[in-house]
Short mmCIF file of C-alpha atoms in Angstrom, two decimals:
data_model
loop_
_atom_site.label_atom_id
_atom_site.label_comp_id
_atom_site.label_asym_id
_atom_site.label_seq_id
_atom_site.Cartn_x
_atom_site.Cartn_y
_atom_site.Cartn_z
CA MET A 26 35.51 -71.02 -31.19
CA SER A 27 34.67 -68.81 -34.15
CA HIS A 28 31.84 -66.27 -34.00
CA VAL A 29 28.95 -66.64 -36.42
CA THR A 30 28.35 -63.38 -38.26
CA SER A 31 26.24 -62.38 -41.20
CA ALA A 32 25.98 -59.28 -43.33
CA VAL A 33 23.45 -56.67 -42.30
CA ARG A 34 20.69 -55.65 -44.65
CA THR A 35 21.72 -53.63 -47.66
CA PRO A 36 22.10 -50.07 -46.32
CA LEU A 37 19.50 -47.41 -47.02
CA VAL A 38 22.09 -44.62 -46.59
CA THR A 39 25.41 -45.11 -48.36
CA GLY A 40 28.68 -43.21 -48.37
CA GLY A 41 29.32 -43.44 -44.61
CA LYS A 42 27.28 -40.30 -43.90
CA THR A 43 27.29 -38.54 -40.54
CA TYR A 44 24.40 -36.52 -39.14
CA ALA A 45 26.17 -33.33 -40.24
CA ASP A 46 26.55 -34.75 -43.77
CA VAL A 47 22.80 -35.40 -43.97
CA THR A 48 22.02 -31.79 -43.03
CA GLU A 49 24.62 -30.38 -45.39
CA ASP A 50 23.75 -32.52 -48.40
CA ILE A 51 19.98 -32.01 -48.22
CA SER A 52 20.06 -28.32 -47.25
CA ARG A 53 22.42 -27.47 -50.09
CA GLN A 54 19.78 -27.01 -52.78
CA VAL A 55 17.63 -24.83 -50.49
CA GLU A 56 20.44 -22.52 -49.40
CA GLY A 57 22.32 -22.22 -52.69
CA ALA A 58 21.49 -20.22 -55.79
CA PRO A 59 19.21 -21.91 -58.36
CA THR A 60 21.15 -24.19 -60.67
CA ARG A 61 21.08 -23.77 -64.43
CA GLU A 62 19.13 -27.03 -64.84
CA TRP A 63 16.49 -25.90 -62.33
CA THR A 64 16.19 -22.49 -64.03
CA ILE A 65 15.70 -24.05 -67.47
CA ALA A 66 13.13 -26.55 -66.17
CA PHE A 67 11.25 -23.87 -64.24
CA THR A 68 11.16 -21.54 -67.26
CA ILE A 69 9.73 -24.33 -69.46
CA ALA A 70 7.14 -25.20 -66.78
CA VAL A 71 6.02 -21.57 -66.44
CA VAL A 72 5.75 -21.12 -70.22
CA VAL A 73 3.63 -24.29 -70.46
CA LEU A 74 1.53 -23.09 -67.51
CA LEU A 75 0.89 -19.70 -69.10
CA TYR A 76 -0.05 -21.26 -72.45
CA GLY A 77 -2.35 -23.74 -70.70
CA ALA A 78 -3.90 -21.01 -68.52
CA ALA A 79 -4.74 -18.99 -71.64
CA CYS A 80 -6.43 -22.05 -73.16
CA VAL A 81 -8.37 -22.73 -69.94
CA PHE A 82 -9.53 -19.11 -69.89
CA TRP A 83 -10.68 -19.41 -73.50
CA THR A 84 -12.48 -22.66 -72.66
CA TRP A 85 -14.43 -20.86 -69.95
CA TRP A 86 -14.99 -17.80 -72.12
CA GLU A 87 -16.34 -19.67 -75.13
CA GLY A 88 -17.91 -22.59 -73.24
CA LEU A 89 -17.30 -26.33 -73.26
CA GLY A 90 -18.29 -26.48 -76.92
CA VAL A 91 -14.61 -25.94 -77.73
CA TRP A 92 -13.98 -29.48 -76.46
CA GLY A 93 -14.77 -32.51 -78.61
CA LEU A 94 -17.78 -33.56 -76.50
CA ASN A 95 -21.11 -34.41 -78.10
CA LYS A 96 -24.58 -35.56 -77.02
CA THR A 97 -23.42 -39.16 -76.65
CA VAL A 98 -19.95 -38.67 -75.15
CA GLY A 99 -20.53 -36.11 -72.40
CA TRP A 100 -17.40 -37.04 -70.46
CA ALA A 101 -14.06 -37.55 -72.16
CA TRP A 102 -10.63 -36.01 -71.60
CA ASP A 103 -11.84 -33.84 -68.72
CA ILE A 104 -12.88 -36.73 -66.44
CA THR A 105 -10.11 -38.96 -67.81
CA ASN A 106 -7.56 -36.39 -66.66
CA PHE A 107 -9.34 -35.88 -63.34
CA VAL A 108 -9.27 -39.59 -62.45
CA TRP A 109 -5.66 -39.91 -63.70
CA TRP A 110 -4.40 -37.08 -61.48
CA VAL A 111 -6.33 -38.32 -58.43
CA GLY A 112 -4.73 -41.72 -58.96
CA ILE A 113 -1.25 -40.25 -59.12
CA GLY A 114 -1.92 -38.53 -55.81
CA HIS A 115 -2.40 -41.87 -54.02
CA ALA A 116 1.22 -42.95 -53.65
CA GLY A 117 2.18 -40.07 -51.37
CA THR A 118 -0.34 -40.92 -48.69
CA LEU A 119 0.37 -44.62 -48.97
CA ILE A 120 4.12 -44.05 -48.47
CA SER A 121 3.50 -41.58 -45.65
CA ALA A 122 0.74 -43.36 -43.78
CA ILE A 123 0.56 -47.09 -44.44
CA LEU A 124 4.32 -47.63 -44.70
CA LEU A 125 4.80 -45.55 -41.53
CA LEU A 126 2.37 -47.79 -39.65
CA PHE A 127 4.21 -50.86 -40.96
CA ARG A 128 7.55 -49.29 -39.92
CA GLN A 129 9.10 -49.53 -43.37
CA LYS A 130 12.37 -47.62 -43.04
CA TRP A 131 12.93 -47.25 -46.79
CA ARG A 132 10.07 -44.73 -46.95
CA THR A 133 12.11 -42.04 -45.16
CA ALA A 134 14.05 -40.85 -48.21
CA VAL A 135 11.10 -40.65 -50.62
CA ASN A 136 8.11 -39.69 -48.46
CA ARG A 137 8.63 -35.91 -48.64
CA ALA A 138 8.66 -35.78 -52.45
CA ALA A 139 5.77 -38.27 -52.64
CA GLU A 140 3.64 -36.21 -50.24
CA ALA A 141 4.32 -33.03 -52.23
CA MET A 142 3.41 -34.88 -55.41
CA THR A 143 0.12 -35.92 -53.81
CA ILE A 144 -0.88 -32.36 -52.95
CA PHE A 145 0.02 -30.97 -56.37
CA ALA A 146 -1.67 -33.88 -58.20
CA VAL A 147 -4.92 -33.37 -56.25
CA LEU A 148 -4.84 -29.66 -57.16
CA CYS A 149 -4.44 -30.62 -60.83
CA ALA A 150 -7.37 -33.03 -60.51
CA ALA A 151 -9.50 -30.32 -58.90
CA SER A 152 -8.72 -28.00 -61.82
CA PHE A 153 -10.48 -30.41 -64.20
CA ILE A 154 -13.54 -30.48 -61.96
CA LEU A 155 -13.67 -26.68 -62.22
CA MET A 156 -13.07 -26.82 -65.98
CA HIS A 157 -15.81 -29.31 -66.78
CA MET A 158 -18.34 -27.36 -64.69
CA GLY A 159 -18.23 -24.70 -67.38
CA ARG A 160 -19.20 -22.07 -64.79
CA PRO A 161 -16.38 -22.21 -62.22
CA TRP A 162 -17.79 -19.23 -60.33
CA LEU A 163 -20.67 -21.50 -59.25
CA ALA A 164 -18.38 -24.25 -57.95
CA TYR A 165 -19.55 -23.60 -54.39
CA TRP A 166 -22.92 -25.07 -55.39
CA ALA A 167 -21.32 -28.49 -54.94
CA LEU A 168 -21.05 -27.77 -51.19
CA PRO A 169 -24.04 -28.19 -48.82
CA LEU A 170 -24.13 -24.52 -47.83
CA PRO A 171 -27.17 -22.65 -46.46
CA ASN A 172 -28.63 -20.58 -49.28
CA THR A 173 -31.56 -18.44 -50.35
CA PHE A 174 -32.57 -20.60 -53.33
CA GLY A 175 -35.45 -22.16 -51.60
CA SER A 176 -33.39 -23.87 -49.88
CA LEU A 177 -31.52 -25.70 -52.67
CA TRP A 178 -29.40 -28.60 -51.38
CA VAL A 179 -27.00 -30.92 -53.09
CA ASN A 180 -28.12 -34.48 -53.78
CA PHE A 181 -26.45 -36.45 -51.00
CA LYS A 182 -27.21 -39.69 -52.84
CA SER A 183 -24.98 -38.66 -55.75
CA PRO A 184 -21.39 -39.99 -55.91
CA LEU A 185 -20.41 -36.65 -57.46
CA VAL A 186 -21.17 -35.04 -54.10
CA TRP A 187 -19.28 -37.81 -52.34
CA ASP A 188 -16.34 -36.90 -54.58
CA VAL A 189 -16.33 -33.36 -53.23
CA PHE A 190 -16.23 -34.58 -49.63
CA ALA A 191 -13.66 -37.32 -50.26
CA ILE A 192 -11.19 -35.26 -52.28
CA SER A 193 -11.39 -32.17 -50.08
CA THR A 194 -10.82 -34.33 -46.98
CA TYR A 195 -7.97 -36.16 -48.68
CA PHE A 196 -6.33 -32.90 -49.72
CA THR A 197 -6.68 -31.38 -46.24
CA VAL A 198 -5.24 -34.39 -44.39
CA SER A 199 -2.41 -34.80 -46.94
CA LEU A 200 -1.51 -31.11 -46.66
CA VAL A 201 -1.42 -31.23 -42.84
CA PHE A 202 0.63 -34.45 -42.90
CA TRP A 203 3.14 -32.97 -45.34
CA TYR A 204 3.43 -29.67 -43.48
CA MET A 205 3.79 -31.22 -40.03
CA GLY A 206 6.56 -33.46 -41.36
CA LEU A 207 8.36 -30.35 -42.61
CA LEU A 208 8.59 -28.64 -39.21
CA PRO A 209 11.92 -30.12 -37.97
CA ASP A 210 13.55 -29.50 -41.35
CA LEU A 211 12.19 -25.96 -41.58
CA ALA A 212 13.71 -25.28 -38.16
CA THR A 213 17.05 -26.64 -39.40
CA ILE A 214 16.96 -24.31 -42.40
CA ARG A 215 15.94 -21.45 -40.07
CA ASP A 216 18.92 -22.05 -37.77
CA ARG A 217 21.33 -22.20 -40.71
CA ALA A 218 19.91 -19.15 -42.53
CA ARG A 219 22.35 -16.32 -43.17
CA SER A 220 19.90 -13.60 -44.14
CA LYS A 221 17.31 -12.05 -41.85
CA VAL A 222 14.57 -12.52 -44.44
CA SER A 223 15.21 -16.27 -44.76
CA ARG A 224 15.49 -16.65 -41.00
CA TYR A 225 12.19 -14.84 -40.51
CA ILE A 226 10.28 -16.75 -43.22
CA TYR A 227 11.53 -20.22 -42.27
CA GLY A 228 11.17 -19.31 -38.60
CA ALA A 229 7.53 -18.34 -39.08
CA PHE A 230 6.72 -21.56 -40.92
CA SER A 231 8.60 -23.77 -38.44
CA LEU A 232 6.06 -22.70 -35.77
CA GLY A 233 8.64 -22.24 -33.04
CA TRP A 234 10.08 -25.76 -33.27
CA ASN A 235 12.87 -26.06 -30.67
CA GLY A 236 13.83 -29.74 -30.92
CA SER A 237 12.99 -30.50 -27.28
CA ALA A 238 12.02 -34.00 -26.12
CA LYS A 239 8.44 -32.80 -25.66
CA SER A 240 8.35 -31.46 -29.24
CA TRP A 241 9.66 -34.76 -30.64
CA ALA A 242 7.20 -36.79 -28.56
CA ARG A 243 4.27 -34.73 -29.84
CA TYR A 244 5.64 -34.98 -33.37
CA GLU A 245 5.66 -38.78 -33.12
CA TYR A 246 2.14 -38.90 -31.67
CA MET A 247 0.88 -36.54 -34.36
CA SER A 248 2.47 -38.64 -37.12
CA LEU A 249 0.77 -41.81 -35.90
CA ILE A 250 -2.61 -40.09 -35.52
CA LEU A 251 -2.45 -38.58 -39.02
CA ALA A 252 -1.25 -41.92 -40.42
CA GLY A 253 -4.27 -43.59 -38.84
CA LEU A 254 -6.59 -40.97 -40.35
CA SER A 255 -4.90 -41.15 -43.75
CA THR A 256 -4.90 -44.93 -44.13
CA PRO A 257 -8.67 -45.28 -44.72
CA LEU A 258 -8.48 -42.27 -47.05
CA VAL A 259 -6.05 -44.14 -49.31
CA LEU A 260 -8.74 -46.77 -49.80
CA SER A 261 -11.83 -44.57 -49.71
CA VAL A 262 -10.94 -41.73 -52.10
CA HIS A 263 -10.49 -43.76 -55.25
CA THR A 264 -13.31 -46.06 -54.16
CA ILE A 265 -15.63 -43.06 -54.22
CA VAL A 266 -14.17 -41.85 -57.52
CA SER A 267 -14.92 -45.30 -58.98
CA MET A 268 -18.52 -44.96 -57.81
CA ASP A 269 -18.95 -42.06 -60.24
CA PHE A 270 -19.11 -44.89 -62.78
CA ALA A 271 -20.09 -48.01 -60.82
CA THR A 272 -23.40 -46.58 -59.55
CA SER A 273 -24.63 -45.89 -63.10
CA VAL A 274 -26.40 -48.34 -65.42
CA ILE A 275 -24.05 -47.83 -68.38
CA PRO A 276 -22.62 -51.12 -69.73
CA GLY A 277 -18.94 -51.30 -68.83
CA TRP A 278 -19.44 -49.08 -65.78
CA HIS A 279 -22.09 -50.94 -63.79
CA THR A 280 -19.74 -53.32 -61.98
CA THR A 281 -18.79 -54.02 -58.37
CA ILE A 282 -15.12 -54.68 -59.12
CA PHE A 283 -14.42 -50.99 -59.70
CA PRO A 284 -13.55 -49.90 -56.11
CA PRO A 285 -10.62 -52.34 -55.45
CA TYR A 286 -9.61 -52.16 -59.10
CA PHE A 287 -9.43 -48.35 -59.04
CA VAL A 288 -7.50 -48.31 -55.75
CA ALA A 289 -4.89 -50.76 -57.08
CA GLY A 290 -4.61 -48.75 -60.30
CA ALA A 291 -4.18 -45.52 -58.37
CA ILE A 292 -1.32 -46.93 -56.28
CA PHE A 293 0.16 -48.41 -59.46
CA SER A 294 0.25 -45.08 -61.33
CA GLY A 295 1.17 -43.09 -58.20
CA PHE A 296 4.28 -45.13 -57.52
CA ALA A 297 5.28 -44.85 -61.18
CA MET A 298 5.11 -41.05 -60.96
CA VAL A 299 7.07 -41.08 -57.68
CA GLN A 300 9.77 -43.09 -59.46
CA ASN A 301 9.99 -40.56 -62.29
CA LEU A 302 10.29 -37.63 -59.87
CA VAL A 303 12.75 -39.14 -57.38
CA LEU A 304 15.02 -40.46 -60.14
CA ILE A 305 15.35 -36.90 -61.49
CA ILE A 306 15.79 -35.44 -57.98
CA ARG A 307 18.41 -38.08 -57.21
CA VAL A 308 20.63 -36.99 -60.10
CA VAL A 309 20.00 -33.23 -60.15
CA PHE A 310 20.50 -32.72 -56.39
CA LYS A 311 23.21 -35.42 -56.09
CA LEU A 312 21.27 -37.45 -53.53
CA GLU A 313 22.41 -40.90 -54.68
CA ASP A 314 23.53 -41.75 -51.14
CA TYR A 315 20.02 -41.17 -49.77
CA ILE A 316 17.78 -42.35 -52.61
CA THR A 317 19.54 -45.63 -53.28
CA ILE A 318 18.92 -48.60 -55.53
CA GLU A 319 17.22 -50.26 -52.55
CA HIS A 320 14.55 -47.54 -52.49
CA ILE A 321 14.03 -47.83 -56.23
CA GLU A 322 13.79 -51.62 -56.09
CA SER A 323 11.29 -51.51 -53.21
CA MET A 324 9.01 -49.17 -55.17
CA ASN A 325 9.35 -51.33 -58.28
CA LYS A 326 8.12 -54.31 -56.25
CA VAL A 327 4.99 -52.35 -55.31
CA ILE A 328 4.51 -51.43 -59.00
CA THR A 329 4.82 -55.11 -59.97
CA LEU A 330 2.28 -56.18 -57.35
CA THR A 331 -0.32 -53.52 -58.15
CA GLY A 332 0.21 -53.96 -61.89
CA SER A 333 -0.54 -57.65 -61.52
CA ILE A 334 -3.69 -56.85 -59.52
CA VAL A 335 -4.82 -54.48 -62.29
CA GLY A 336 -4.15 -57.19 -64.88
CA VAL A 337 -6.31 -59.68 -62.95
CA ALA A 338 -9.04 -57.01 -62.74
CA TYR A 339 -9.01 -56.58 -66.53
CA LEU A 340 -9.46 -60.33 -67.04
CA THR A 341 -12.15 -60.48 -64.34
CA GLU A 342 -14.12 -57.74 -66.11
CA PHE A 343 -14.19 -59.77 -69.31
CA PHE A 344 -15.14 -62.97 -67.49
CA ILE A 345 -18.00 -61.33 -65.57
CA ALA A 346 -19.27 -59.63 -68.74
CA TRP A 347 -19.53 -63.10 -70.34
CA TYR A 348 -20.77 -64.86 -67.19
CA SER A 349 -23.52 -62.30 -66.58
CA GLY A 350 -25.28 -63.24 -69.80
CA VAL A 351 -26.17 -59.58 -70.39
CA GLU A 352 -25.63 -58.91 -74.08
CA PHE A 353 -25.11 -55.18 -73.59
CA GLU A 354 -22.36 -55.81 -71.04
CA GLY A 355 -20.72 -58.41 -73.23
CA TYR A 356 -20.79 -56.13 -76.26
CA ALA A 357 -19.27 -53.23 -74.27
CA PHE A 358 -16.12 -55.26 -73.63
CA ILE A 359 -15.92 -56.77 -77.09
CA ASN A 360 -16.24 -53.24 -78.46
CA ARG A 361 -13.34 -52.09 -76.25
CA ALA A 362 -11.03 -54.73 -77.66
CA THR A 363 -12.15 -54.79 -81.29
CA GLY A 364 -14.14 -51.59 -81.89
CA PRO A 365 -13.03 -48.18 -83.18
CA TYR A 366 -10.96 -47.52 -80.03
CA TRP A 367 -9.19 -50.88 -80.13
CA TRP A 368 -5.81 -49.10 -80.24
CA ALA A 369 -6.47 -47.42 -76.89
CA TYR A 370 -7.49 -50.72 -75.29
CA TRP A 371 -4.43 -52.60 -76.47
CA ALA A 372 -2.15 -49.70 -75.54
CA MET A 373 -3.64 -49.95 -72.04
CA MET A 374 -3.09 -53.74 -71.88
CA THR A 375 0.46 -53.49 -73.17
CA CYS A 376 1.52 -50.67 -70.85
CA ASN A 377 -0.27 -51.83 -67.69
CA VAL A 378 -0.17 -55.61 -67.82
CA ILE A 379 2.66 -56.80 -70.05
CA THR A 380 5.34 -54.11 -69.57
CA PRO A 381 5.48 -54.09 -65.71
CA GLN A 382 6.17 -57.85 -65.73
CA LEU A 383 9.70 -56.97 -66.79
CA PHE A 384 10.26 -55.94 -63.17
CA TRP A 385 10.34 -59.63 -62.21
CA SER A 386 13.92 -59.45 -63.50
CA ARG A 387 16.19 -58.24 -60.69
CA ALA A 388 18.55 -56.57 -63.17
CA ILE A 389 15.73 -54.50 -64.70
CA ARG A 390 14.21 -53.78 -61.28
CA ARG A 391 17.52 -52.28 -60.12
CA SER A 392 18.26 -50.41 -63.36
CA ILE A 393 17.82 -46.62 -63.27
CA VAL A 394 17.16 -46.29 -67.01
CA TRP A 395 14.73 -49.22 -67.19
CA THR A 396 12.87 -47.98 -64.11
CA PHE A 397 12.43 -44.49 -65.52
CA VAL A 398 11.28 -45.70 -68.94
CA LEU A 399 8.88 -48.32 -67.57
CA SER A 400 7.42 -45.82 -65.07
CA VAL A 401 6.64 -43.42 -67.92
CA ILE A 402 5.02 -46.28 -69.85
CA VAL A 403 2.92 -47.23 -66.81
CA ASN A 404 1.54 -43.70 -66.50
CA ILE A 405 0.77 -43.59 -70.21
CA GLY A 406 -1.05 -46.90 -69.84
CA MET A 407 -3.03 -45.69 -66.82
CA TRP A 408 -4.17 -42.63 -68.74
CA PHE A 409 -5.39 -44.92 -71.54
CA GLU A 410 -7.17 -47.08 -68.95
CA ARG A 411 -9.27 -44.14 -67.79
CA PHE A 412 -9.89 -43.08 -71.41
CA VAL A 413 -11.03 -46.59 -72.34
CA ILE A 414 -13.33 -46.89 -69.32
CA ILE A 415 -14.98 -43.52 -69.93
CA VAL A 416 -15.12 -43.01 -73.69
CA THR A 417 -15.60 -46.56 -75.01
CA SER A 418 -18.43 -47.16 -72.53
CA LEU A 419 -20.24 -43.97 -73.58
CA HIS A 420 -19.73 -43.83 -77.32
CA ARG A 421 -21.75 -47.01 -77.97
CA ASP A 422 -24.63 -47.28 -75.54
CA TYR A 423 -27.94 -49.18 -75.69
CA LEU A 424 -29.21 -47.37 -78.81
CA PRO A 425 -27.19 -47.79 -82.04
CA SER A 426 -28.91 -44.68 -83.39
CA SER A 427 -27.11 -42.59 -80.75
CA TRP A 428 -23.65 -44.07 -81.29
CA ALA A 429 -20.95 -41.46 -81.87
CA MET A 430 -17.20 -40.99 -81.87
CA PHE A 431 -15.17 -38.64 -79.71
CA HIS A 432 -12.27 -36.70 -81.26
CA PRO A 433 -10.19 -34.41 -79.02
CA THR A 434 -9.77 -30.79 -80.09
CA LEU A 435 -6.84 -28.45 -79.55
CA PHE A 436 -8.45 -27.27 -76.31
CA ASP A 437 -8.88 -30.80 -74.94
CA ILE A 438 -5.16 -31.30 -75.42
CA SER A 439 -4.11 -27.82 -74.28
CA ASP A 440 -6.15 -27.99 -71.07
CA TYR A 441 -4.38 -31.27 -70.29
CA ILE A 442 -1.02 -29.62 -71.01
CA PHE A 443 -2.02 -26.86 -68.56
CA SER A 444 -2.15 -29.43 -65.75
CA PHE A 445 1.44 -30.50 -66.46
CA GLY A 446 2.64 -26.90 -66.40
CA PHE A 447 0.78 -26.33 -63.13
CA PHE A 448 2.13 -29.53 -61.55
CA PHE A 449 5.77 -29.05 -62.50
CA THR A 450 5.77 -25.34 -61.62
CA LEU A 451 4.61 -26.21 -58.10
CA PHE A 452 6.96 -29.18 -57.79
CA LEU A 453 10.00 -27.20 -58.95
CA LEU A 454 9.22 -24.42 -56.47
CA PHE A 455 8.93 -27.04 -53.75
CA SER A 456 12.24 -28.65 -54.71
CA LYS A 457 14.06 -25.32 -54.58
CA PHE A 458 12.70 -23.78 -51.38
CA LEU A 459 12.04 -26.85 -49.23
CA PRO A 460 14.15 -29.96 -48.45
CA VAL A 461 13.14 -32.70 -50.90
CA VAL A 462 14.30 -35.44 -48.51
CA ASN A 463 13.16 -35.64 -44.90
CA MET A 464 16.38 -34.89 -42.99
CA ALA A 465 14.92 -35.66 -39.57
CA GLU A 466 13.63 -39.09 -40.57
CA VAL A 467 16.74 -40.07 -42.54
CA LYS A 468 18.79 -39.36 -39.41
CA THR A 469 16.63 -41.79 -37.43
CA VAL A 470 17.63 -44.70 -39.69
CA ILE A 471 21.33 -43.91 -40.08
CA LYS A 472 22.49 -46.14 -37.23
CA SER A 473 20.47 -49.14 -38.29
CA SER A 474 20.56 -48.65 -42.07
CA SER A 475 23.92 -47.08 -42.90
CA GLU A 476 27.10 -48.63 -44.24
CA ARG A 477 29.06 -47.11 -41.36
CA LEU A 478 28.22 -45.89 -37.90
CA PRO A 479 27.80 -42.10 -37.88
CA VAL A 480 29.33 -41.63 -34.42
CA SER A 481 31.71 -43.49 -32.11
CA VAL A 482 29.78 -46.14 -30.17
CA SER A 483 31.03 -48.46 -27.37
CA GLY A 484 34.39 -49.54 -28.69
CA VAL A 485 33.63 -49.13 -32.40
CA ALA A 486 35.43 -46.29 -34.10
CA LYS A 487 33.47 -43.68 -36.03
CA GLY A 488 33.12 -44.74 -39.65
CA GLU A 489 33.95 -48.40 -38.96
CA ARG A 490 31.87 -50.80 -41.04
CA VAL A 491 29.44 -52.92 -39.04
CA THR A 492 28.82 -56.48 -40.27
CA ASN A 493 27.27 -58.11 -37.22
CA PRO A 494 23.50 -57.69 -37.06
CA THR A 495 23.47 -58.48 -33.35
CA PHE A 496 25.77 -55.55 -32.64
CA ASN A 497 23.80 -53.37 -35.01
CA LYS A 498 20.67 -54.11 -33.03
CA ASP A 499 22.40 -53.23 -29.77
CA VAL A 500 23.47 -49.79 -30.92
CA GLU A 501 19.96 -48.83 -32.05
#
């Protein structure tokens, strides 16, 4: 009687890696000298950061008049960039929290980089809040602090105040989640360190991690608790950001579809940015055995889903504008598609709705080059989406006599460039001094998701390929 066998799922770790291989491969970039590629990239990022910082300083020195704003268009590139960066920061928490709760094993190789991206993207978003205040030294006025001004309190009914609470909470929880996940890996680097300085620094940040059963149990509990706290944040943060617009009476903004539409768009752009970063990390740090085609395909499926949701939202907006019978609302959407900013609207539609549908093709979905190019296009499209929502709704309002055009100046562009220099400087520092892949979590999926068993197990030799899923389940 022949045994019925079937192939196991496509492995998430390839190359027949052992536990020692995982530690060695991922620790290599932390322990070694900076590579030439990293040095070149870091130098470019710092130069861009310094140029952008000089432009931001000049913006504050001269005032916001150096931007292209006018009496009609009071928000433009500043809030466009803010919403864009907040959106990019969504994928990290989704991968860390929601996929952890759903026990998706493919998240283990990409969650560390995605969480770091979230933190740095939120910092970039916060920089635009400070910029558009014009007086950054008074930023604390946005907080409900006791004061001697009479007492002057923030307007708790304003979504701008909700923004402060939502984004600061999101940043805090994301930072704690990311740092707690680093503890086992920091302890590994500490134990392997050859210099006293490295051993002391990594030892201090590993908070005395000793790898005991009690430590691991608390680590697991903590992960689930933080995942539970983070999950509503994924949905609430961009919902509150959308209310900056949805609670107004401006045609094109005053709509109830914004919260789910903004959340889907945020996940859409966030996953696209994760793809761009992990594809570069994968090649530069030679981590092809850990960030596999399966990881890339899984993220492309999320991009396809959220891109389709965004496309439906665009069509729904047009339908509701017509169905409402409000001529101002109807004109706002006709103006988007056929008015002076028609090129931005159709760039948004092409990049966000049409282009991601290419991922329905399995060959394109599993192609490194196609994935990288399409992910860049998605993020370009999502920037145009925010620009279209903000500028085209403001530049032609109820009164034709107040209609105006917005044209970006050198400082609009340079302040945006500053955020890229800031982001990539932080991300490159992270990728050099901290493990970019979560060693501890990758090791937990080796037995069930590797091409070969990492250790000898009950009659199966080390390195022997396992093809029976029943056996694979037993050895977990």
